[in-house]
XYZ file of N, CA and C in Angstrom:
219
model
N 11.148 -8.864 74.536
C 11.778 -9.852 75.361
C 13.138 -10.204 74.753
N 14.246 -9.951 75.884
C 15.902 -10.508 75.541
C 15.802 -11.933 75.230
N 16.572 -12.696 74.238
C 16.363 -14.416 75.170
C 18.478 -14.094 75.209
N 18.274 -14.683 76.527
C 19.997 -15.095 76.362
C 20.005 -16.272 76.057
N 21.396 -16.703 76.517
C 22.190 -17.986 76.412
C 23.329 -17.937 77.465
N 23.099 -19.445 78.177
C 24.317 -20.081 78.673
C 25.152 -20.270 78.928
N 26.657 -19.756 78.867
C 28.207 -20.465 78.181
C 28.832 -20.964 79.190
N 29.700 -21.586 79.481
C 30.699 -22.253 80.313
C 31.588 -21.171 79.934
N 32.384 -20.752 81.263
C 33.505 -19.854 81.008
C 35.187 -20.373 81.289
N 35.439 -20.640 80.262
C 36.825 -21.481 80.017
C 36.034 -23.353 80.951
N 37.001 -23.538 81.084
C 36.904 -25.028 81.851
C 36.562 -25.065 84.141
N 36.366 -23.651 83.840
C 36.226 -23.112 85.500
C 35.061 -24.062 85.822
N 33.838 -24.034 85.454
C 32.910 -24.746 85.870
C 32.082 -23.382 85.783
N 32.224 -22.117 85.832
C 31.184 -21.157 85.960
C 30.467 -20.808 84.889
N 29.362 -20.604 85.119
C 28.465 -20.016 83.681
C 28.399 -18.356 84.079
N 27.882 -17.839 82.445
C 27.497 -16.704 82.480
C 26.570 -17.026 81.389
N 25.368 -15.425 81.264
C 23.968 -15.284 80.282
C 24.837 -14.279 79.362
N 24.731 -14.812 77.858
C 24.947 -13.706 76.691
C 23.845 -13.203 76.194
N 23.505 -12.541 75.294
C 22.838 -12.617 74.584
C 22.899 -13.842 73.607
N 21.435 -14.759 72.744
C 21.077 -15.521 72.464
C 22.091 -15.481 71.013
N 21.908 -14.845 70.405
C 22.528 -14.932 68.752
C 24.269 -14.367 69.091
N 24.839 -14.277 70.138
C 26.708 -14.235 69.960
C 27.034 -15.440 69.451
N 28.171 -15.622 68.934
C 28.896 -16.566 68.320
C 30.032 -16.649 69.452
N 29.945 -18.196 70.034
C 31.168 -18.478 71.201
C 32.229 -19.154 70.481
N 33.107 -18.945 71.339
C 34.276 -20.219 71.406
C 35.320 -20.077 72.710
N 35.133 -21.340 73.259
C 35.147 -21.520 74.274
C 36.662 -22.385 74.605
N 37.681 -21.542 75.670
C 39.166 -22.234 75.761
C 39.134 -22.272 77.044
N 40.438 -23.339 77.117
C 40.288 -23.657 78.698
C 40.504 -22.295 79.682
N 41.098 -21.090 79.641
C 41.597 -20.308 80.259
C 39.839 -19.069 80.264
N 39.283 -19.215 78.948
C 38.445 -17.765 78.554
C 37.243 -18.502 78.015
N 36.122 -17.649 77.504
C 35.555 -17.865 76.537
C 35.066 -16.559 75.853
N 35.466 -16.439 74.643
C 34.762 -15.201 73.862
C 34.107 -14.994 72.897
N 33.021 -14.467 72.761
C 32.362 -13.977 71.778
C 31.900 -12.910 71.451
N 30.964 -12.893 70.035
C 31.164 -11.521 69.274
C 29.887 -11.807 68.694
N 29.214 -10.539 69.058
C 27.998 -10.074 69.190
C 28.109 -8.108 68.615
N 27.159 -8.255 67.432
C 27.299 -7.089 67.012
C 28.292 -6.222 66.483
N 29.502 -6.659 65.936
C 30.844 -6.357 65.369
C 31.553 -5.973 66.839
N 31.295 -6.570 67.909
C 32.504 -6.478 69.142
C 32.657 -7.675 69.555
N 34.261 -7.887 69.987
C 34.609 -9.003 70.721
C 34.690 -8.797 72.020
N 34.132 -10.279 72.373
C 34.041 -9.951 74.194
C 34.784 -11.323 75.004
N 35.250 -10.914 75.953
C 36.088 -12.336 76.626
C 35.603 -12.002 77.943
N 35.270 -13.491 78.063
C 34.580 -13.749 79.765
C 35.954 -14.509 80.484
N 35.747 -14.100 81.366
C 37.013 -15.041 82.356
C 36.567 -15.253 84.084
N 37.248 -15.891 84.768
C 36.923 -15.435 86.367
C 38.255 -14.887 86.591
N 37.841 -13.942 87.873
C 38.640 -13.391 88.406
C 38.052 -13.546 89.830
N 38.654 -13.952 90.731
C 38.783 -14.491 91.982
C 36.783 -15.554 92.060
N 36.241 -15.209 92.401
C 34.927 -15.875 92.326
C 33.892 -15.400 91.329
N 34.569 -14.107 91.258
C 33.300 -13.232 89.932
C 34.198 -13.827 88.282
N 32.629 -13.493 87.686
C 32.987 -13.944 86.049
C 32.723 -12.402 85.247
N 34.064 -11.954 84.977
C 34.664 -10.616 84.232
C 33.829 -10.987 82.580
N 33.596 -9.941 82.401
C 33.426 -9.661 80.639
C 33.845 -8.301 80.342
N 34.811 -8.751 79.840
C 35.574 -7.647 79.280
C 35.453 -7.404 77.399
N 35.315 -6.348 77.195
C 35.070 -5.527 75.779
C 36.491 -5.457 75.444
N 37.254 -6.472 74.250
C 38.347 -6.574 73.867
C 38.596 -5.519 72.448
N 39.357 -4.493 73.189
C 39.565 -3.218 71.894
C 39.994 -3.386 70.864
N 39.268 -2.985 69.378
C 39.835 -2.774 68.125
C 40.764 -2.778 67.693
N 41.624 -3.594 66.862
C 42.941 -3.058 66.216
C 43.849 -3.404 66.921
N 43.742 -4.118 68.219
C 44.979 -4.651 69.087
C 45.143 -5.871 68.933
N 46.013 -6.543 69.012
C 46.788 -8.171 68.780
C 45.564 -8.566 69.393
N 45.369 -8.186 70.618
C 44.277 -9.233 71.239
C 43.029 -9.593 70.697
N 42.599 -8.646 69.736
C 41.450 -8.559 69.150
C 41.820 -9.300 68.003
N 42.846 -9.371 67.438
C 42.872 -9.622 65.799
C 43.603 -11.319 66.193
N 43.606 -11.543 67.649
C 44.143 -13.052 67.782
C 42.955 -13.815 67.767
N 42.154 -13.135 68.834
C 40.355 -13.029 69.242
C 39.487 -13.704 67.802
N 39.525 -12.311 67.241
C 38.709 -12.502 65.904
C 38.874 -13.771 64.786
N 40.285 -14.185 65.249
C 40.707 -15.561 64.202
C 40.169 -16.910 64.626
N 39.728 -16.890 66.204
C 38.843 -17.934 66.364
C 37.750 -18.096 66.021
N 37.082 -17.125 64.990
C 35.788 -17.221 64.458
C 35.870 -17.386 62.948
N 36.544 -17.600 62.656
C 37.631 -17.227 61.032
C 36.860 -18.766 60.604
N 36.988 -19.998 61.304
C 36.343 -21.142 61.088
C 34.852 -21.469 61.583
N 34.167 -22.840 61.123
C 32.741 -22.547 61.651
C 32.910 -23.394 62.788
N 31.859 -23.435 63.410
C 31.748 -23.443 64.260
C 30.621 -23.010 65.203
N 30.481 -23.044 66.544
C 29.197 -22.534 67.452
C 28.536 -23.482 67.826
């Protein structure tokens, strides 16, 4: 048995299910977390809620990854 979890995605009002043990952090625009050495960013895009797999080694990832740098969750 999976257990997920919950999150609010940015300040939209929409939820999405992660898996239970990701580590969030949650901004008004996104919310992303990292589950299993990958970063992931949820967002909406028109009524649907996107999760996108944020690639290795790119600014976005290494901007990504610094919101977990503190504690938090």
């Amino acid at each position: 048995m999976s257990l997920v979890r919950v999150v609010g995605v940015g300040y939209s009002g929409k939820i999405a299910a992660i898996a239970s043990d990701a580590l969030v952090r949650v901004f008004p625009d996104r919310t992303l977390y990292h589950i299993a050495g990958d970063l992931h960013q949820l967002h909406v895009q028109g009524d649907a809620v996107v999760d996108t797999l944020v690639q290795r080694g790119t600014h976005a990832h290494l901007l990504g990854m610094s919101a977990f740098a503190t504690d938090g969750d």
